[in-house]
Amino acid sequence: TQLLEQSPQFLSIQEGENLTVYCNSSSVFSSLQWYRQEPGEGPVLLVTVVTGGEVKKLKRLTFQFGDARKDSSLHITAAQPGDTGLYLCAGPPPGGGADGLTFGKGTHLIIQP
Amino acid sequence: NAGVTQTPKFQVLKTGQSMTLQCAQDMNHNSMYWYRQDPGMGLRLIYYSASEGTTDKGEVPNGYNVSRLNKREFSLRLESAAPSQTSVYFCASSEDWGSGELFFGEGSRLTVL
């Protein structure tokens, strides 16, 4: 059972369009992180959300943590080809434990010029 | 500003051969990790080292061994490679165990024939 479910799995849109990708769980997380991974590279942290209901903005990217801390979303406004990549959400295992971050399977995003 | 450096970037092995993936970080981080990334499976933790001198199993440790050589270096060894170990391997580090942000290397693509 995947603790963090990401949707959609794949998304291909035109430059200039808006999009939202989701990270959902049936468990409560103390925090969630979003990473972006470009082809041939390792994931790079974009943001960490900690407080239920929190909204963080990073230029054209808006991240929201659900009130119940079970889900998060990433909204991109006016997508650009440079936004292409694999977007991963991750969080520490609910209830603690020594297994490090658990990752979702990711959303593959392609922005076509 | 190297961050996390992995070698080699690419490797092809025959079934039964052994090899070691090397990882070094220059950020004075205490914790280091080895993940594997497979299509449709996401990132899965193989082994981790919460601090120098300690190592622990993650989600998928079978067929692997690790050594935390010193604070900077954390190696992953495949004693007898199997086709199921064909994957992209990522080393990562964080300031402390559970401190949040993971810094990843560029990955090592391993093919076992």
PDB file of C-alpha atoms in Angstrom:
ATOM      1  CA  THR A   1       0.000   0.000   0.000  1.00  0.00           C
ATOM      2  CA  GLN A   2       1.391   3.361  -1.075  1.00  0.00           C
ATOM      3  CA  LEU A   3       1.279   5.854   1.804  1.00  0.00           C
ATOM      4  CA  LEU A   4       1.360   8.830  -0.555  1.00  0.00           C
ATOM      5  CA  GLU A   5      -0.722   8.666  -3.734  1.00  0.00           C
ATOM      6  CA  GLN A   6       0.076  11.192  -6.424  1.00  0.00           C
ATOM      7  CA  SER A   7      -2.186  12.148  -9.290  1.00  0.00           C
ATOM      8  CA  PRO A   8      -2.207  12.387 -12.137  1.00  0.00           C
ATOM      9  CA  GLN A   9       0.636  10.018 -12.940  1.00  0.00           C
ATOM     10  CA  PHE A  10       1.291  11.761 -16.267  1.00  0.00           C
ATOM     11  CA  LEU A  11       0.308  15.217 -17.492  1.00  0.00           C
ATOM     12  CA  SER A  12       1.158  16.879 -20.788  1.00  0.00           C
ATOM     13  CA  ILE A  13      -0.079  20.416 -21.414  1.00  0.00           C
ATOM     14  CA  GLN A  14       0.710  23.425 -23.570  1.00  0.00           C
ATOM     15  CA  GLU A  15       2.876  26.309 -22.464  1.00  0.00           C
ATOM     16  CA  GLY A  16       0.834  29.001 -20.737  1.00  0.00           C
ATOM     17  CA  GLU A  17      -1.795  26.685 -19.273  1.00  0.00           C
ATOM     18  CA  ASN A  18      -2.444  26.233 -15.564  1.00  0.00           C
ATOM     19  CA  LEU A  19      -2.322  22.877 -13.789  1.00  0.00           C
ATOM     20  CA  THR A  20      -2.697  21.257 -10.405  1.00  0.00           C
ATOM     21  CA  VAL A  21      -1.177  18.004  -9.195  1.00  0.00           C
ATOM     22  CA  TYR A  22      -2.127  16.220  -6.017  1.00  0.00           C
ATOM     23  CA  CYS A  23      -0.575  14.227  -3.209  1.00  0.00           C
ATOM     24  CA  ASN A  24      -3.039  12.329  -1.027  1.00  0.00           C
ATOM     25  CA  SER A  25      -2.873  10.017   1.944  1.00  0.00           C
ATOM     26  CA  SER A  26      -5.201   8.386   4.428  1.00  0.00           C
ATOM     27  CA  SER A  27      -2.611   9.127   7.116  1.00  0.00           C
ATOM     28  CA  VAL A  28      -1.725  12.349   8.891  1.00  0.00           C
ATOM     29  CA  PHE A  29       1.725  13.719   8.136  1.00  0.00           C
ATOM     30  CA  SER A  30       3.652  16.106  10.371  1.00  0.00           C
ATOM     31  CA  SER A  31       5.003  17.742   7.224  1.00  0.00           C
ATOM     32  CA  LEU A  32       5.193  17.192   3.482  1.00  0.00           C
ATOM     33  CA  GLN A  33       7.877  18.080   1.014  1.00  0.00           C
ATOM     34  CA  TRP A  34       7.748  18.597  -2.739  1.00  0.00           C
ATOM     35  CA  TYR A  35      10.730  17.758  -4.932  1.00  0.00           C
ATOM     36  CA  ARG A  36      11.308  18.254  -8.658  1.00  0.00           C
ATOM     37  CA  GLN A  37      13.474  15.833 -10.591  1.00  0.00           C
ATOM     38  CA  GLU A  38      14.769  16.587 -14.070  1.00  0.00           C
ATOM     39  CA  PRO A  39      15.949  13.828 -16.433  1.00  0.00           C
ATOM     40  CA  GLY A  40      19.365  12.487 -15.449  1.00  0.00           C
ATOM     41  CA  GLU A  41      19.389  14.381 -12.170  1.00  0.00           C
ATOM     42  CA  GLY A  42      18.524  13.745  -8.561  1.00  0.00           C
ATOM     43  CA  PRO A  43      15.423  15.274  -6.929  1.00  0.00           C
ATOM     44  CA  VAL A  44      15.735  18.829  -5.660  1.00  0.00           C
ATOM     45  CA  LEU A  45      13.624  20.188  -2.815  1.00  0.00           C
ATOM     46  CA  LEU A  46      11.105  22.862  -3.783  1.00  0.00           C
ATOM     47  CA  VAL A  47       9.238  23.424  -0.528  1.00  0.00           C
ATOM     48  CA  THR A  48       8.292  21.983   2.847  1.00  0.00           C
ATOM     49  CA  VAL A  49       4.802  22.535   4.273  1.00  0.00           C
ATOM     50  CA  VAL A  50       4.293  22.008   7.973  1.00  0.00           C
ATOM     51  CA  THR A  51       1.067  23.613   9.185  1.00  0.00           C
ATOM     52  CA  GLY A  52      -2.389  22.392   8.194  1.00  0.00           C
ATOM     53  CA  GLY A  53      -3.916  24.852   5.710  1.00  0.00           C
ATOM     54  CA  GLU A  54      -0.534  26.391   4.928  1.00  0.00           C
ATOM     55  CA  VAL A  55      -0.023  27.952   1.512  1.00  0.00           C
ATOM     56  CA  LYS A  56       3.449  28.656   0.165  1.00  0.00           C
ATOM     57  CA  LYS A  57       4.302  30.379  -3.100  1.00  0.00           C
ATOM     58  CA  LEU A  58       7.449  29.961  -5.138  1.00  0.00           C
ATOM     59  CA  LYS A  59       7.144  32.284  -8.131  1.00  0.00           C
ATOM     60  CA  ARG A  60       4.467  30.623 -10.327  1.00  0.00           C
ATOM     61  CA  LEU A  61       4.191  27.560  -8.074  1.00  0.00           C
ATOM     62  CA  THR A  62       1.675  27.478  -5.223  1.00  0.00           C
ATOM     63  CA  PHE A  63       1.799  24.693  -2.646  1.00  0.00           C
ATOM     64  CA  GLN A  64      -0.998  23.947  -0.209  1.00  0.00           C
ATOM     65  CA  PHE A  65      -1.104  21.588   2.767  1.00  0.00           C
ATOM     66  CA  GLY A  66      -4.552  20.269   3.609  1.00  0.00           C
ATOM     67  CA  ASP A  67      -6.226  21.339   6.824  1.00  0.00           C
ATOM     68  CA  ALA A  68      -6.108  17.777   8.136  1.00  0.00           C
ATOM     69  CA  ARG A  69      -2.482  17.343   6.991  1.00  0.00           C
ATOM     70  CA  LYS A  70      -3.410  14.321   4.869  1.00  0.00           C
ATOM     71  CA  ASP A  71      -2.988  15.890   1.460  1.00  0.00           C
ATOM     72  CA  SER A  72      -1.167  18.539  -0.489  1.00  0.00           C
ATOM     73  CA  SER A  73      -1.438  20.160  -3.883  1.00  0.00           C
ATOM     74  CA  LEU A  74       0.890  21.941  -6.259  1.00  0.00           C
ATOM     75  CA  HIS A  75      -0.586  24.507  -8.635  1.00  0.00           C
ATOM     76  CA  ILE A  76       1.463  25.934 -11.494  1.00  0.00           C
ATOM     77  CA  THR A  77       0.291  29.106 -13.189  1.00  0.00           C
ATOM     78  CA  ALA A  78       1.205  29.808 -16.805  1.00  0.00           C
ATOM     79  CA  ALA A  79       3.352  26.686 -17.148  1.00  0.00           C
ATOM     80  CA  GLN A  80       6.635  26.963 -19.019  1.00  0.00           C
ATOM     81  CA  PRO A  81       8.792  24.292 -20.708  1.00  0.00           C
ATOM     82  CA  GLY A  82      11.296  24.698 -17.861  1.00  0.00           C
ATOM     83  CA  ASP A  83       8.660  23.313 -15.492  1.00  0.00           C
ATOM     84  CA  THR A  84       8.949  19.916 -17.199  1.00  0.00           C
ATOM     85  CA  GLY A  85      10.016  17.188 -14.800  1.00  0.00           C
ATOM     86  CA  LEU A  86       8.960  14.598 -12.262  1.00  0.00           C
ATOM     87  CA  TYR A  87       7.258  16.106  -9.215  1.00  0.00           C
ATOM     88  CA  LEU A  88       7.523  14.053  -6.046  1.00  0.00           C
ATOM     89  CA  CYS A  89       5.874  14.530  -2.702  1.00  0.00           C
ATOM     90  CA  ALA A  90       7.474  13.043   0.398  1.00  0.00           C
ATOM     91  CA  GLY A  91       6.960  12.987   4.125  1.00  0.00           C
ATOM     92  CA  PRO A  92       8.204  11.384   7.318  1.00  0.00           C
ATOM     93  CA  PRO A  93       6.350   8.143   8.095  1.00  0.00           C
ATOM     94  CA  PRO A  94       3.246   8.764  10.215  1.00  0.00           C
ATOM     95  CA  GLY A  95       3.838   7.706  13.783  1.00  0.00           C
ATOM     96  CA  GLY A  96       7.579   8.156  13.493  1.00  0.00           C
ATOM     97  CA  GLY A  97       9.857   5.278  12.755  1.00  0.00           C
ATOM     98  CA  ALA A  98      13.336   5.090  11.403  1.00  0.00           C
ATOM     99  CA  ASP A  99      12.687   4.623   7.716  1.00  0.00           C
ATOM    100  CA  GLY A 100      13.369   8.130   6.538  1.00  0.00           C
ATOM    101  CA  LEU A 101      11.125   9.930   4.128  1.00  0.00           C
ATOM    102  CA  THR A 102       8.436   8.038   2.253  1.00  0.00           C
ATOM    103  CA  PHE A 103       7.958   9.171  -1.335  1.00  0.00           C
ATOM    104  CA  GLY A 104       4.990   9.126  -3.665  1.00  0.00           C
ATOM    105  CA  LYS A 105       5.500   7.708  -7.146  1.00  0.00           C
ATOM    106  CA  GLY A 106       5.426  11.155  -8.671  1.00  0.00           C
ATOM    107  CA  THR A 107       3.702  13.084 -11.435  1.00  0.00           C
ATOM    108  CA  HIS A 108       5.490  13.239 -14.769  1.00  0.00           C
ATOM    109  CA  LEU A 109       4.831  16.713 -16.159  1.00  0.00           C
ATOM    110  CA  ILE A 110       5.591  17.749 -19.733  1.00  0.00           C
ATOM    111  CA  ILE A 111       5.080  21.330 -20.850  1.00  0.00           C
ATOM    112  CA  GLN A 112       5.019  21.592 -24.626  1.00  0.00           C
ATOM    113  CA  PRO A 113       6.160  24.839 -26.270  1.00  0.00           C
TER     114      PRO A 113
ATOM    115  CA  ASN B   1      30.086  23.470  -4.517  1.00  0.00           C
ATOM    116  CA  ALA B   2      29.878  19.712  -5.224  1.00  0.00           C
ATOM    117  CA  GLY B   3      27.165  18.676  -2.717  1.00  0.00           C
ATOM    118  CA  VAL B   4      26.632  14.918  -3.088  1.00  0.00           C
ATOM    119  CA  THR B   5      28.885  13.086  -5.545  1.00  0.00           C
ATOM    120  CA  GLN B   6      28.229   9.539  -6.747  1.00  0.00           C
ATOM    121  CA  THR B   7      30.422   7.256  -8.802  1.00  0.00           C
ATOM    122  CA  PRO B   8      30.125   5.634 -11.230  1.00  0.00           C
ATOM    123  CA  LYS B   9      27.313   7.286 -13.193  1.00  0.00           C
ATOM    124  CA  PHE B  10      26.786   4.233 -15.380  1.00  0.00           C
ATOM    125  CA  GLN B  11      27.672   0.566 -14.931  1.00  0.00           C
ATOM    126  CA  VAL B  12      26.803  -2.673 -16.695  1.00  0.00           C
ATOM    127  CA  LEU B  13      27.282  -5.915 -14.792  1.00  0.00           C
ATOM    128  CA  LYS B  14      26.733  -9.563 -15.496  1.00  0.00           C
ATOM    129  CA  THR B  15      24.626 -11.616 -13.120  1.00  0.00           C
ATOM    130  CA  GLY B  16      26.727 -12.712 -10.160  1.00  0.00           C
ATOM    131  CA  GLN B  17      29.318  -9.950 -10.412  1.00  0.00           C
ATOM    132  CA  SER B  18      29.938  -7.615  -7.512  1.00  0.00           C
ATOM    133  CA  MET B  19      30.419  -3.884  -7.398  1.00  0.00           C
ATOM    134  CA  THR B  20      30.450  -0.916  -5.050  1.00  0.00           C
ATOM    135  CA  LEU B  21      28.747   2.428  -5.568  1.00  0.00           C
ATOM    136  CA  GLN B  22      30.587   5.284  -3.936  1.00  0.00           C
ATOM    137  CA  CYS B  23      29.021   8.384  -2.431  1.00  0.00           C
ATOM    138  CA  ALA B  24      30.594  11.424  -0.802  1.00  0.00           C
ATOM    139  CA  GLN B  25      29.078  14.654   0.547  1.00  0.00           C
ATOM    140  CA  ASP B  26      30.892  17.856   1.394  1.00  0.00           C
ATOM    141  CA  MET B  27      28.135  19.559   3.421  1.00  0.00           C
ATOM    142  CA  ASN B  28      29.178  18.128   6.815  1.00  0.00           C
ATOM    143  CA  HIS B  29      25.860  16.286   7.031  1.00  0.00           C
ATOM    144  CA  ASN B  30      25.338  13.667   9.676  1.00  0.00           C
ATOM    145  CA  SER B  31      22.850  11.426   7.859  1.00  0.00           C
ATOM    146  CA  MET B  32      23.224   9.633   4.552  1.00  0.00           C
ATOM    147  CA  TYR B  33      20.920   7.405   2.507  1.00  0.00           C
ATOM    148  CA  TRP B  34      20.789   5.071  -0.462  1.00  0.00           C
ATOM    149  CA  TYR B  35      17.616   4.935  -2.556  1.00  0.00           C
ATOM    150  CA  ARG B  36      16.720   3.071  -5.703  1.00  0.00           C
ATOM    151  CA  GLN B  37      14.306   4.439  -8.289  1.00  0.00           C
ATOM    152  CA  ASP B  38      12.379   2.154 -10.597  1.00  0.00           C
ATOM    153  CA  PRO B  39       9.614   2.960 -13.102  1.00  0.00           C
ATOM    154  CA  GLY B  40       6.221   2.721 -11.433  1.00  0.00           C
ATOM    155  CA  MET B  41       7.779   2.127  -8.006  1.00  0.00           C
ATOM    156  CA  GLY B  42       9.083   5.521  -7.034  1.00  0.00           C
ATOM    157  CA  LEU B  43      12.017   6.060  -4.695  1.00  0.00           C
ATOM    158  CA  ARG B  44      12.591   3.298  -2.162  1.00  0.00           C
ATOM    159  CA  LEU B  45      15.044   3.420   0.721  1.00  0.00           C
ATOM    160  CA  ILE B  46      17.657   0.666   0.702  1.00  0.00           C
ATOM    161  CA  TYR B  47      19.866   1.557   3.669  1.00  0.00           C
ATOM    162  CA  TYR B  48      20.601   4.625   5.696  1.00  0.00           C
ATOM    163  CA  SER B  49      23.147   5.917   8.162  1.00  0.00           C
ATOM    164  CA  ALA B  50      21.643   8.266  10.724  1.00  0.00           C
ATOM    165  CA  SER B  51      25.102   9.249  11.955  1.00  0.00           C
ATOM    166  CA  GLU B  52      28.720   8.260  11.496  1.00  0.00           C
ATOM    167  CA  GLY B  53      29.268   4.751  12.799  1.00  0.00           C
ATOM    168  CA  THR B  54      25.669   3.567  12.387  1.00  0.00           C
ATOM    169  CA  THR B  55      23.803   1.914   9.518  1.00  0.00           C
ATOM    170  CA  ASP B  56      20.267   0.525   9.308  1.00  0.00           C
ATOM    171  CA  LYS B  57      18.068  -1.275   6.821  1.00  0.00           C
ATOM    172  CA  GLY B  58      15.417   0.575   4.903  1.00  0.00           C
ATOM    173  CA  GLU B  59      12.494  -0.745   2.910  1.00  0.00           C
ATOM    174  CA  VAL B  60      14.403  -2.904   0.377  1.00  0.00           C
ATOM    175  CA  PRO B  61      17.783  -3.994   1.844  1.00  0.00           C
ATOM    176  CA  ASN B  62      18.026  -7.554   0.485  1.00  0.00           C
ATOM    177  CA  GLY B  63      21.040  -8.112  -1.769  1.00  0.00           C
ATOM    178  CA  TYR B  64      22.882  -5.000  -0.583  1.00  0.00           C
ATOM    179  CA  ASN B  65      25.408  -4.017   2.047  1.00  0.00           C
ATOM    180  CA  VAL B  66      26.605  -0.591   3.088  1.00  0.00           C
ATOM    181  CA  SER B  67      29.581   0.987   4.799  1.00  0.00           C
ATOM    182  CA  ARG B  68      29.723   4.412   6.424  1.00  0.00           C
ATOM    183  CA  LEU B  69      33.426   4.885   5.897  1.00  0.00           C
ATOM    184  CA  ASN B  70      33.565   8.265   7.651  1.00  0.00           C
ATOM    185  CA  LYS B  71      31.297  11.273   8.004  1.00  0.00           C
ATOM    186  CA  ARG B  72      31.642  12.155   4.312  1.00  0.00           C
ATOM    187  CA  GLU B  73      31.419   8.759   2.611  1.00  0.00           C
ATOM    188  CA  PHE B  74      28.701   6.099   2.391  1.00  0.00           C
ATOM    189  CA  SER B  75      29.131   3.190  -0.009  1.00  0.00           C
ATOM    190  CA  LEU B  76      26.642   0.631  -1.329  1.00  0.00           C
ATOM    191  CA  ARG B  77      27.827  -2.851  -2.287  1.00  0.00           C
ATOM    192  CA  LEU B  78      26.146  -5.468  -4.426  1.00  0.00           C
ATOM    193  CA  GLU B  79      27.825  -8.769  -3.591  1.00  0.00           C
ATOM    194  CA  SER B  80      26.206 -10.883  -6.312  1.00  0.00           C
ATOM    195  CA  ALA B  81      24.261  -8.755  -8.745  1.00  0.00           C
ATOM    196  CA  ALA B  82      20.889  -9.929 -10.046  1.00  0.00           C
ATOM    197  CA  PRO B  83      18.784  -8.566 -12.951  1.00  0.00           C
ATOM    198  CA  SER B  84      16.223  -7.380 -10.359  1.00  0.00           C
ATOM    199  CA  GLN B  85      18.849  -4.903  -9.153  1.00  0.00           C
ATOM    200  CA  THR B  86      18.822  -3.073 -12.476  1.00  0.00           C
ATOM    201  CA  SER B  87      17.839   0.402 -11.376  1.00  0.00           C
ATOM    202  CA  VAL B  88      18.930   3.981 -10.854  1.00  0.00           C
ATOM    203  CA  TYR B  89      20.565   4.418  -7.471  1.00  0.00           C
ATOM    204  CA  PHE B  90      20.589   7.712  -5.596  1.00  0.00           C
ATOM    205  CA  CYS B  91      22.688   8.686  -2.640  1.00  0.00           C
ATOM    206  CA  ALA B  92      21.331  11.469  -0.436  1.00  0.00           C
ATOM    207  CA  SER B  93      22.310  13.290   2.707  1.00  0.00           C
ATOM    208  CA  SER B  94      20.617  15.468   5.310  1.00  0.00           C
ATOM    209  CA  GLU B  95      21.894  17.643   8.105  1.00  0.00           C
ATOM    210  CA  ASP B  96      20.482  15.319  10.720  1.00  0.00           C
ATOM    211  CA  TRP B  97      18.175  12.331  10.888  1.00  0.00           C
ATOM    212  CA  GLY B  98      14.632  13.555  10.390  1.00  0.00           C
ATOM    213  CA  SER B  99      15.781  17.143   9.789  1.00  0.00           C
ATOM    214  CA  GLY B 100      13.841  17.416   6.559  1.00  0.00           C
ATOM    215  CA  GLU B 101      15.564  18.340   3.339  1.00  0.00           C
ATOM    216  CA  LEU B 102      17.384  15.611   1.477  1.00  0.00           C
ATOM    217  CA  PHE B 103      20.186  16.543  -0.887  1.00  0.00           C
ATOM    218  CA  PHE B 104      20.558  14.023  -3.698  1.00  0.00           C
ATOM    219  CA  GLY B 105      23.404  13.042  -5.965  1.00  0.00           C
ATOM    220  CA  GLU B 106      22.924  12.781  -9.712  1.00  0.00           C
ATOM    221  CA  GLY B 107      22.309   9.049  -9.635  1.00  0.00           C
ATOM    222  CA  SER B 108      24.071   5.889 -10.803  1.00  0.00           C
ATOM    223  CA  ARG B 109      22.390   3.888 -13.548  1.00  0.00           C
ATOM    224  CA  LEU B 110      23.092   0.178 -13.088  1.00  0.00           C
ATOM    225  CA  THR B 111      22.172  -2.532 -15.575  1.00  0.00           C
ATOM    226  CA  VAL B 112      22.547  -6.188 -14.648  1.00  0.00           C
ATOM    227  CA  LEU B 113      22.457  -8.588 -17.592  1.00  0.00           C
TER     228      LEU B 113
END
